PDB file of C-alpha atoms in Angstrom:
ATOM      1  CA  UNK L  23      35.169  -3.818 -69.455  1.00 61.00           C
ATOM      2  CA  UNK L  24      31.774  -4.407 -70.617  1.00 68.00           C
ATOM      3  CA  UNK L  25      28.862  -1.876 -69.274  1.00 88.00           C
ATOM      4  CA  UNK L  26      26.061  -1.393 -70.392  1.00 96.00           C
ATOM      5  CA  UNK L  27      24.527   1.490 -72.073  1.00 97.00           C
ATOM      6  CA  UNK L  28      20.230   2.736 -72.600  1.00 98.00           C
ATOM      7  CA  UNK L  29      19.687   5.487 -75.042  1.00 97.00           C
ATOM      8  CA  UNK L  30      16.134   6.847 -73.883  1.00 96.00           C
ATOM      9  CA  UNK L  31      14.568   8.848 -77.186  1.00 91.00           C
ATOM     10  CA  UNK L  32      11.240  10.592 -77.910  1.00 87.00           C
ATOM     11  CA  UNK L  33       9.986   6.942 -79.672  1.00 88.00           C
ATOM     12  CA  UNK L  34      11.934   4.316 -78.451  1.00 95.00           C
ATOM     13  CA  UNK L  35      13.774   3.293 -75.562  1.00 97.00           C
ATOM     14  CA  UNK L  36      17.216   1.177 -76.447  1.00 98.00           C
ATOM     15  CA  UNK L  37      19.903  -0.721 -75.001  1.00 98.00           C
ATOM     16  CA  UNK L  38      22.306  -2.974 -75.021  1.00 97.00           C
ATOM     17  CA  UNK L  39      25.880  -4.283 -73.380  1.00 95.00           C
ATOM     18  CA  UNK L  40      28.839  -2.556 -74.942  1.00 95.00           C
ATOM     19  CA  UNK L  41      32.439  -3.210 -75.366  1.00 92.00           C
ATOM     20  CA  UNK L  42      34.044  -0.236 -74.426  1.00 90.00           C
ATOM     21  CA  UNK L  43      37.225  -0.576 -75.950  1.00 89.00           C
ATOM     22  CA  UNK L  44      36.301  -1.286 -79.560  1.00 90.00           C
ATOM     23  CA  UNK L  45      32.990   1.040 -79.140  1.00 92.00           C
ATOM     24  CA  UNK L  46      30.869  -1.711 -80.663  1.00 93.00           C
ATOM     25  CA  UNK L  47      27.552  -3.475 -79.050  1.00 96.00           C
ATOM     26  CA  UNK L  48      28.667  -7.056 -77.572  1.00 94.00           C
ATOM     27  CA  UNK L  49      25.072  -8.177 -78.550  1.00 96.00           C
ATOM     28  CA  UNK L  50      22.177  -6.740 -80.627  1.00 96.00           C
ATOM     29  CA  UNK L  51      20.349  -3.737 -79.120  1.00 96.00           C
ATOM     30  CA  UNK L  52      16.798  -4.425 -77.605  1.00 98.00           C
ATOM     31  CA  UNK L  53      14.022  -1.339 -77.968  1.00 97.00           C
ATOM     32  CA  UNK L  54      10.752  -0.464 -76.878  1.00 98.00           C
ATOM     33  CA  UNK L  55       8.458   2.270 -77.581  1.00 97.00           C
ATOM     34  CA  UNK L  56       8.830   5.406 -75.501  1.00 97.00           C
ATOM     35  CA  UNK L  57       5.461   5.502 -73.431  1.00 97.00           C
ATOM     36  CA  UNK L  58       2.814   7.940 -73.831  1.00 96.00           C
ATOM     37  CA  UNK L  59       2.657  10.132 -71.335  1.00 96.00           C
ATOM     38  CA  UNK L  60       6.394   9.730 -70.735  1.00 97.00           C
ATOM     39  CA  UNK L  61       6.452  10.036 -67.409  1.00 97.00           C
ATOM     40  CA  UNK L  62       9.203   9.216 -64.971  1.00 98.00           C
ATOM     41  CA  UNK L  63       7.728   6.116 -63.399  1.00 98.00           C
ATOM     42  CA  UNK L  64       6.789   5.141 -66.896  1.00 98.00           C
ATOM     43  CA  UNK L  65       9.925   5.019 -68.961  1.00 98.00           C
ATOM     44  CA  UNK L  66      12.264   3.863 -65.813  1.00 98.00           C
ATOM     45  CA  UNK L  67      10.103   0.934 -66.162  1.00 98.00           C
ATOM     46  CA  UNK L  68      10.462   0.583 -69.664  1.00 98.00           C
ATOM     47  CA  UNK L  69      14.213   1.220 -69.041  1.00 98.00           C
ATOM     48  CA  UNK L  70      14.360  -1.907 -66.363  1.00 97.00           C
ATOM     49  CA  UNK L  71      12.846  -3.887 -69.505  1.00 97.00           C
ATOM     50  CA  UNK L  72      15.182  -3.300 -71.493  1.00 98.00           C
ATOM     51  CA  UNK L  73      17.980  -4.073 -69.288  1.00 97.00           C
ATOM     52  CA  UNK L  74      16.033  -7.292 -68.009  1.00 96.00           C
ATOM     53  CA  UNK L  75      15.932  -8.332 -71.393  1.00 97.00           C
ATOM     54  CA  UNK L  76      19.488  -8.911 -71.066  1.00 95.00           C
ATOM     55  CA  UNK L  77      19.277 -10.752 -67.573  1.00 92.00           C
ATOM     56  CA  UNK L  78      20.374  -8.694 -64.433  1.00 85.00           C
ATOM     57  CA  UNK L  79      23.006  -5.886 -65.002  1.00 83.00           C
ATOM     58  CA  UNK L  80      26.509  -7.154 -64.215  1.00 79.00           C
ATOM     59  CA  UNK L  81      28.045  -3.484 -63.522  1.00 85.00           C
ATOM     60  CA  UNK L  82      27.082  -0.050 -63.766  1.00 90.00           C
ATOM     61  CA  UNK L  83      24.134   1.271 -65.972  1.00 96.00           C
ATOM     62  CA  UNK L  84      24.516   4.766 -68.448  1.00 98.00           C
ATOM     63  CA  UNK L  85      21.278   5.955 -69.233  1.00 98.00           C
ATOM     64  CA  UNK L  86      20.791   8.893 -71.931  1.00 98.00           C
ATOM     65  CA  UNK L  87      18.066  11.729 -71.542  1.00 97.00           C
ATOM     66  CA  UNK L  88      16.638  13.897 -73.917  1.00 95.00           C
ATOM     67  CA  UNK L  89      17.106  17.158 -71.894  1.00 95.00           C
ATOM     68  CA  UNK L  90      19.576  19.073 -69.735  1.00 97.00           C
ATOM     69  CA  UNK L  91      21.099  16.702 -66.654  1.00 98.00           C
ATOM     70  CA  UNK L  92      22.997  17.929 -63.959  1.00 97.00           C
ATOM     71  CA  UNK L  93      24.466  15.949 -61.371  1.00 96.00           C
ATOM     72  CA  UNK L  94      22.070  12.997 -62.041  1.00 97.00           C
ATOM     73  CA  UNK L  95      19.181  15.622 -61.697  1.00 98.00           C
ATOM     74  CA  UNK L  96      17.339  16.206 -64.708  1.00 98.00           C
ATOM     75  CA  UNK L  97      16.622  20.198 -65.482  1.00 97.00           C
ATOM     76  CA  UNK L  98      14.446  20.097 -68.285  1.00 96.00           C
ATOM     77  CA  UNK L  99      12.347  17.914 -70.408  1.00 93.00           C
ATOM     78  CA  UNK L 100      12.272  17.955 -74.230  1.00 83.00           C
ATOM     79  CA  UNK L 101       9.877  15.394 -75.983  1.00 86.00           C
ATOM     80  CA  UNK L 102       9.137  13.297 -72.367  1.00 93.00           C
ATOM     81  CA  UNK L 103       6.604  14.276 -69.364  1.00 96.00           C
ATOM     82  CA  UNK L 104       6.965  17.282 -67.982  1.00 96.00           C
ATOM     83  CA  UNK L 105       7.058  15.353 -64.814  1.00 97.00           C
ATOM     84  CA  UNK L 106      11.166  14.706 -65.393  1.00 98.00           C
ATOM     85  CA  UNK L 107      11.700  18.438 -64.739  1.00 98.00           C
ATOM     86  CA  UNK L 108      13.901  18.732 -61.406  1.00 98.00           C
ATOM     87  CA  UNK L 109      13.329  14.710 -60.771  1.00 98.00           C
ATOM     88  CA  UNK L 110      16.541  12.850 -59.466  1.00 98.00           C
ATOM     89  CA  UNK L 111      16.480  10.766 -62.128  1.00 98.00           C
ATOM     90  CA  UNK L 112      20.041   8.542 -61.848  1.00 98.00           C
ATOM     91  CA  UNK L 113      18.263   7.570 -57.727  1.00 98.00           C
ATOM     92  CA  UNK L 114      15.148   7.025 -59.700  1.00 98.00           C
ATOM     93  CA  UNK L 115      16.674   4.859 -62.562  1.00 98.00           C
ATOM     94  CA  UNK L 116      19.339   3.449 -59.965  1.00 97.00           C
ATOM     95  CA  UNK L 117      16.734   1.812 -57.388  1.00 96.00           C
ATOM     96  CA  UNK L 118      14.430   0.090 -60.366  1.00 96.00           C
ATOM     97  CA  UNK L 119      17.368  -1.640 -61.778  1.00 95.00           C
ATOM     98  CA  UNK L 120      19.331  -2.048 -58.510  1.00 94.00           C
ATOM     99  CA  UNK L 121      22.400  -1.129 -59.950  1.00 94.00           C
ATOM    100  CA  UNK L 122      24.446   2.058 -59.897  1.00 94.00           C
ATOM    101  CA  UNK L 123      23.485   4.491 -63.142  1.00 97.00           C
ATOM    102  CA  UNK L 124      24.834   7.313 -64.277  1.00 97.00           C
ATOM    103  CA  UNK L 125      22.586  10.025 -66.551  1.00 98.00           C
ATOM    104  CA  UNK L 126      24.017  11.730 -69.107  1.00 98.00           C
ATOM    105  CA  UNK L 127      21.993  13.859 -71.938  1.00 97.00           C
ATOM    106  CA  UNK L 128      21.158  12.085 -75.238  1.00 96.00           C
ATOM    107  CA  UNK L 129      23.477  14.314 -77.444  1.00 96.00           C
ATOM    108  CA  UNK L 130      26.396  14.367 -74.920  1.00 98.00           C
ATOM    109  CA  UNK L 131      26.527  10.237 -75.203  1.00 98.00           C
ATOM    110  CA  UNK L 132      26.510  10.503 -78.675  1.00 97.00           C
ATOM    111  CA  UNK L 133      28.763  12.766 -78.861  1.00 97.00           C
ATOM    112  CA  UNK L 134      31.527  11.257 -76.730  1.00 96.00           C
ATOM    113  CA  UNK L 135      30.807   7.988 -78.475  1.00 97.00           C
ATOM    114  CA  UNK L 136      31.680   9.890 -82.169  1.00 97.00           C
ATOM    115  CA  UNK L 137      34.528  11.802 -80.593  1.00 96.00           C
ATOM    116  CA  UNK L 138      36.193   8.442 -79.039  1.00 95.00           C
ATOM    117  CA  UNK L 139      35.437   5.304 -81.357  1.00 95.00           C
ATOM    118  CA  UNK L 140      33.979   7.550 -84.594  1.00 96.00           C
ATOM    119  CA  UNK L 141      34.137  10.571 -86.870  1.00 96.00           C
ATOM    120  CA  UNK L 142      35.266  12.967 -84.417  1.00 96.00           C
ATOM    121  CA  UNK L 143      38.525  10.786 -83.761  1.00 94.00           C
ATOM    122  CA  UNK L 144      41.661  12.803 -83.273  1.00 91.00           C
ATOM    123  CA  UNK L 145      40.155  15.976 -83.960  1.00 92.00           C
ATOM    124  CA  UNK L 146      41.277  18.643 -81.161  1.00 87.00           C
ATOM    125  CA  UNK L 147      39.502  22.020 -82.958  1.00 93.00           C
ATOM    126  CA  UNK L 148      36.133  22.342 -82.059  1.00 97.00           C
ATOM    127  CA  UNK L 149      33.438  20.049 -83.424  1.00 98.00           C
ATOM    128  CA  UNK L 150      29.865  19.922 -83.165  1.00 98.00           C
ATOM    129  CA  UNK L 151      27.896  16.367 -83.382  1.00 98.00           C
ATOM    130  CA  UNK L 152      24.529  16.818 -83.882  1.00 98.00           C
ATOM    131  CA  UNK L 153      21.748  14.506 -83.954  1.00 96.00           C
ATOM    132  CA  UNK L 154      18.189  14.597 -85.496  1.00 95.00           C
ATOM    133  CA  UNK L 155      15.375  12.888 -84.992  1.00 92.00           C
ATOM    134  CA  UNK L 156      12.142  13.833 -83.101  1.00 89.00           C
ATOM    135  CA  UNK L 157      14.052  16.901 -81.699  1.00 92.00           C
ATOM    136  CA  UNK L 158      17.716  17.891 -82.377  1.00 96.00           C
ATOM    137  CA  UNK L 159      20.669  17.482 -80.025  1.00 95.00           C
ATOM    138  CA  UNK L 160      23.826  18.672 -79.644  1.00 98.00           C
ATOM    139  CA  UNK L 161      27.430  17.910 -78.150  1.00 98.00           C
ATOM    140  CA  UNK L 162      29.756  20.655 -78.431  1.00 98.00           C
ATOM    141  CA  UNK L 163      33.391  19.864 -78.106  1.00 97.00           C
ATOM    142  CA  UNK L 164      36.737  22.037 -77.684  1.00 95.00           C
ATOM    143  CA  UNK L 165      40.303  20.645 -77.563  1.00 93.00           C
ATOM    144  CA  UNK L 166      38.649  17.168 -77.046  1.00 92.00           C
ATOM    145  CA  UNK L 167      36.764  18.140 -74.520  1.00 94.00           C
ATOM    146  CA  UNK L 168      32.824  17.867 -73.757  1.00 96.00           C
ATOM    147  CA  UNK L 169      30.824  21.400 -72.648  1.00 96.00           C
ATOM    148  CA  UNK L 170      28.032  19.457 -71.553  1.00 96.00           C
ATOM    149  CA  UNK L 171      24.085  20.587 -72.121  1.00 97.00           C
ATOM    150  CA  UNK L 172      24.416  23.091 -75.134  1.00 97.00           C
ATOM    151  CA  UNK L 173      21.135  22.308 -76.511  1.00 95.00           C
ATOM    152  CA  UNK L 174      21.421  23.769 -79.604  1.00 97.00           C
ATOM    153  CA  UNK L 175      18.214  22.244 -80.913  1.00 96.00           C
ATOM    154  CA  UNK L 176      16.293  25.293 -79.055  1.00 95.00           C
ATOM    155  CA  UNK L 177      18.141  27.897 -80.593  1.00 97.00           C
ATOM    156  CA  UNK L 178      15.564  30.500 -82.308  1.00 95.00           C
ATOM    157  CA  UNK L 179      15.665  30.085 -86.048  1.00 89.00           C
ATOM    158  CA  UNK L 180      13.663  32.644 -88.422  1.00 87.00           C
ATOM    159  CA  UNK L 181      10.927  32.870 -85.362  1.00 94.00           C
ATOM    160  CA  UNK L 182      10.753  29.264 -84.736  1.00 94.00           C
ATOM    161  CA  UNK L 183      12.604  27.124 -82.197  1.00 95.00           C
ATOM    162  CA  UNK L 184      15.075  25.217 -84.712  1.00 97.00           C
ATOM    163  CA  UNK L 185      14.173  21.534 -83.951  1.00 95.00           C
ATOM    164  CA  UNK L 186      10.550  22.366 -84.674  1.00 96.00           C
ATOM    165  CA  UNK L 187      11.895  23.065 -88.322  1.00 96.00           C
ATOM    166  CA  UNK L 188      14.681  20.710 -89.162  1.00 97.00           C
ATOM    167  CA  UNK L 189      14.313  18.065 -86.755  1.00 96.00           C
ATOM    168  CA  UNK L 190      13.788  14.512 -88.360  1.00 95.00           C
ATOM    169  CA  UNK L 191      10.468  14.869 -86.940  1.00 94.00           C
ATOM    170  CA  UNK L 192       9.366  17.918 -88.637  1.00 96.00           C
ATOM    171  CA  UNK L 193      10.634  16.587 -92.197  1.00 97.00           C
ATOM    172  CA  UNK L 194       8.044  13.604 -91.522  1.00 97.00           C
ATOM    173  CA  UNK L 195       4.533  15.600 -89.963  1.00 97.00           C
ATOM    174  CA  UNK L 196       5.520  18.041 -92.941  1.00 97.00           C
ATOM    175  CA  UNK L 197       6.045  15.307 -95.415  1.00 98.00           C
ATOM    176  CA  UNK L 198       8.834  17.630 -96.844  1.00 98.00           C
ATOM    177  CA  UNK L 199      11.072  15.852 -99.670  1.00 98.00           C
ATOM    178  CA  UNK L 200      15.223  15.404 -99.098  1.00 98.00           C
ATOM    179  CA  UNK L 201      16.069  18.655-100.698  1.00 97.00           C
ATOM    180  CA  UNK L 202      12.873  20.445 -99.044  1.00 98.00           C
ATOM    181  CA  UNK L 203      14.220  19.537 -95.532  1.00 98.00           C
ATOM    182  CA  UNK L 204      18.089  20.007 -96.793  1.00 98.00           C
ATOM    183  CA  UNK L 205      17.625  23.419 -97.014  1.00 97.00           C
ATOM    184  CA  UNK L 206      16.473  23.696 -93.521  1.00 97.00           C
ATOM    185  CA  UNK L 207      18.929  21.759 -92.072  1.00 98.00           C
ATOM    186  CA  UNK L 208      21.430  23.689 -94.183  1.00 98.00           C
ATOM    187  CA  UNK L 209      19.776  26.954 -92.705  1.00 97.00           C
ATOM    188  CA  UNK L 210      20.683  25.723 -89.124  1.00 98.00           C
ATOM    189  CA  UNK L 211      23.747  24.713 -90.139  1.00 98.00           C
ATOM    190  CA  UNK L 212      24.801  27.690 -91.203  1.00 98.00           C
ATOM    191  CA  UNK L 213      23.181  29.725 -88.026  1.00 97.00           C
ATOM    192  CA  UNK L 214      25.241  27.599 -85.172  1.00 98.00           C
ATOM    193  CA  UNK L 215      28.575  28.021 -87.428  1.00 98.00           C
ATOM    194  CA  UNK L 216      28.061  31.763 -87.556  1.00 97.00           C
ATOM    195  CA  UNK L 217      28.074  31.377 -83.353  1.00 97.00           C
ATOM    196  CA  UNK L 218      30.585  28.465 -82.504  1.00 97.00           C
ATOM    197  CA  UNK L 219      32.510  28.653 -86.436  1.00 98.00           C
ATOM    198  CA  UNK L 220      33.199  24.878 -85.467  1.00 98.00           C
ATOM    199  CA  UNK L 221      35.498  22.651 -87.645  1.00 97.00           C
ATOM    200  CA  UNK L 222      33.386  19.484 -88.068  1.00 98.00           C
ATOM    201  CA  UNK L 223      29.832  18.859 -87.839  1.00 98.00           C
ATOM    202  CA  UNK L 224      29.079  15.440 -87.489  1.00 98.00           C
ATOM    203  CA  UNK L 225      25.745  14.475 -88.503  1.00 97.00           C
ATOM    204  CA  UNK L 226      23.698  11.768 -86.250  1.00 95.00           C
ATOM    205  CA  UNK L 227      20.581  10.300 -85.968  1.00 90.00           C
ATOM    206  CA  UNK L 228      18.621   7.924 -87.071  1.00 87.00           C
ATOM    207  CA  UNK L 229      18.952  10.033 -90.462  1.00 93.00           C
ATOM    208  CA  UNK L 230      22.427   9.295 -90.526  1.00 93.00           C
ATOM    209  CA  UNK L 231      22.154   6.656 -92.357  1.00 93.00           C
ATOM    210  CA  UNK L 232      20.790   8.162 -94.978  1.00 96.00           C
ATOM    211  CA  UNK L 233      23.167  11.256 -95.129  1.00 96.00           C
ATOM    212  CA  UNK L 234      23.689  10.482 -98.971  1.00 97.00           C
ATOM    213  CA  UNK L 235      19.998  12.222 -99.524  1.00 97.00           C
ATOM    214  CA  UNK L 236      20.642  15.099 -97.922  1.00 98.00           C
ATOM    215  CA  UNK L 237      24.345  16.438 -97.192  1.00 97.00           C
ATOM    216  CA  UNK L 238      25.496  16.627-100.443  1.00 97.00           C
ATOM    217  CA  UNK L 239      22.377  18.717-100.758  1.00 98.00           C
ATOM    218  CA  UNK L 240      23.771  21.269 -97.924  1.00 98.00           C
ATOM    219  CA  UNK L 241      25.788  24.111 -99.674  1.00 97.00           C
ATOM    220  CA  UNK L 242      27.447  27.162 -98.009  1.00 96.00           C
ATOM    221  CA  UNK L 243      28.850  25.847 -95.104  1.00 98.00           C
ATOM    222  CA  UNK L 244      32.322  26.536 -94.482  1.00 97.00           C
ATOM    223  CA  UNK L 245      32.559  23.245 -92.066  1.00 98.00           C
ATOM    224  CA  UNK L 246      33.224  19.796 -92.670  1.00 98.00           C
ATOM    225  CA  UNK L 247      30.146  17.833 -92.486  1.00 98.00           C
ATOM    226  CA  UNK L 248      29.936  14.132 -92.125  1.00 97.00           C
ATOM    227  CA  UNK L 249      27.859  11.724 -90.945  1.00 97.00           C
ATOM    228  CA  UNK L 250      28.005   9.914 -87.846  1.00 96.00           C
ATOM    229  CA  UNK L 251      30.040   6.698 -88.285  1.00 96.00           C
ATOM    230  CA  UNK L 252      28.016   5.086 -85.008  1.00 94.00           C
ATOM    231  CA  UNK L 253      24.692   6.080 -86.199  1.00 89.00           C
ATOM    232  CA  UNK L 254      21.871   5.740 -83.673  1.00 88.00           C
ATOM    233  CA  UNK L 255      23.769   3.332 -81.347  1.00 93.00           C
ATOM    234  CA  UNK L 256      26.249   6.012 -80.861  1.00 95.00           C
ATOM    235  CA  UNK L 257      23.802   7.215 -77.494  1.00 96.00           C
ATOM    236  CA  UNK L 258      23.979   3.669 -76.365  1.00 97.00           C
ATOM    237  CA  UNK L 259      27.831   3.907 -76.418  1.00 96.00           C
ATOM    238  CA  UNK L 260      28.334   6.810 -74.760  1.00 97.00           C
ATOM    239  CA  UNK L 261      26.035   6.436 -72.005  1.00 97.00           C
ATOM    240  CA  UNK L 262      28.490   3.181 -71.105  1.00 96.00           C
ATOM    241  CA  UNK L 263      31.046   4.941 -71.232  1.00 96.00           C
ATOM    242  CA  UNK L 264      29.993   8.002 -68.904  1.00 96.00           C
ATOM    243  CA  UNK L 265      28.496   5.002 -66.502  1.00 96.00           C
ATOM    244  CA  UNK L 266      32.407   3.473 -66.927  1.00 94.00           C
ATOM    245  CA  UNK L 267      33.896   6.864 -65.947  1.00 93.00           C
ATOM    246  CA  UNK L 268      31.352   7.212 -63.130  1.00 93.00           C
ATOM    247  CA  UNK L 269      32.767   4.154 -61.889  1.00 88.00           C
ATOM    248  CA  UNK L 270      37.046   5.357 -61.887  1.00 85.00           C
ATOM    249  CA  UNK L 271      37.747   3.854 -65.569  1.00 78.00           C
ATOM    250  CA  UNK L 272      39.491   5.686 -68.059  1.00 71.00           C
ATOM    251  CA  UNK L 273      37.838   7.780 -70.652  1.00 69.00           C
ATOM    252  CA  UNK L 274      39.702   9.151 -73.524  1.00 65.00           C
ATOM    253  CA  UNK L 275      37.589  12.543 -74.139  1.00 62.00           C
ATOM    254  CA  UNK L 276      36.784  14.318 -70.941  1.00 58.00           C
ATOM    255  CA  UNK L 277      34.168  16.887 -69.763  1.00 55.00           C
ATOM    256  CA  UNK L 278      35.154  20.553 -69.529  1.00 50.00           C
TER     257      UNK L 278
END
């Protein structure tokens, strides 16, 4: 079963079809700068783009969102308009594309994605994926299963909200070098496995694929910590496969 999955981010919007049994993209992702303002009416246009780019969707659509979604609803807003906040965004999304979509939060997709086709396979403790870039996401996982909307990236961190610190973004306004913005990310780190004392960290992102810089910078952390096998199209995979479980197919890792 091929769906198709759109991974909307603070600077791009990407999609693409997916393959949901292998976890791979069936053809190469399209992607188009995030809008400015970011409003609703805005990026669900950019979102029909990028599915029209791949002619008109043959099945249901999964559509990440940076921010806490409930029900299709979208409860807050991080890095996008305001305007999202309390919007029914999977009607919204749903009547521009005229297909059935399911919304699912940006670090949720990814993580389901790592915890079914990558480096969270077959692990059952809990794990943590993670993802950096303009803000940081998380997908918290127990026994295999999802507790949806932890956003971990807003935890307080030495006075500052965490993701204004160690995000991806942060590391570029600041111009900090690998080791500079190591020790901040190790810092966080070690702050969410003093409250969740997790047994993986997996490590996505666009940085992910250069986690050779930087983990082997990060010291005491009791954790595993690897990088994200998917890298950035793991978002694009996992909204597919929330849209396929939205429509009665199987899912191997389940929501709590």
């Amino acid at each position: 079963m091929n769906v198709f999955g759109v991974d909307i981010g603070g600077s791009g919007i990407k999609g693409a079809p997916v393959d949901l049994a292998g976890g791979g993209l069936t053809e190469e992702r399209f992607k188009v700068l995030t809008p400015r303002p970011a409003t609703p009416d805005a990026v669900a246009e950019c979102v029909r783009q990028v599915v029209a780019h791949f002619g008109a969707p043959a099945g249901p659509v999964g559509v990440t969102f940076p921010g806490v979604v409930v029900g299709g609803t979208t409860r807050t807003a991080a890095n996008v308009d305001k305007g999202w906040v309390g919007r029914d965004a999977a009607s919204l999304l749903g009547e521009r594309l005229g297909t059935p979509v399911t919304v699912i939060n940006d670090a949720d997709a990814a993580g389901l994605a790592e915890m079914t086709h990558g480096a969270g396979r077959g692990r059952k403790g809990t794990v943590i994926v993670l993802t950096f870039g303009t803000g940081i996401g998380s997908a918290v996982f127990s026994g295999g299963k999802l507790v949806p909307n932890t956003e971990l990236g807003h935890l307080e961190l030495q006075g500052h909200d965490a993701e204004t610190r160690a995000s991806t973004r942060a590391k570029e306004e600041e111009g900090l070098k690998w080791h500079h913005w190591a020790r901040r990310v190790e810092r966080y780190l070690a702050h969410v496995e003093m409250l969740f004392s997790p047994e993986l960290f997996i490590v996505g992102g666009g940085v992910s694929r250069k986690a050779a810089k930087f983990l082997p910078l990060i010291e005491g952390v009791s954790a595993e910590i690897v990088p994200a096998e998917l890298e950035n199209d793991a978002g694009i995979v996992g909204a597919s496969m929330a849209a396929a479980a939205a429509a009665g197919a199987p899912v191997p890792v389940s929501v709590a």
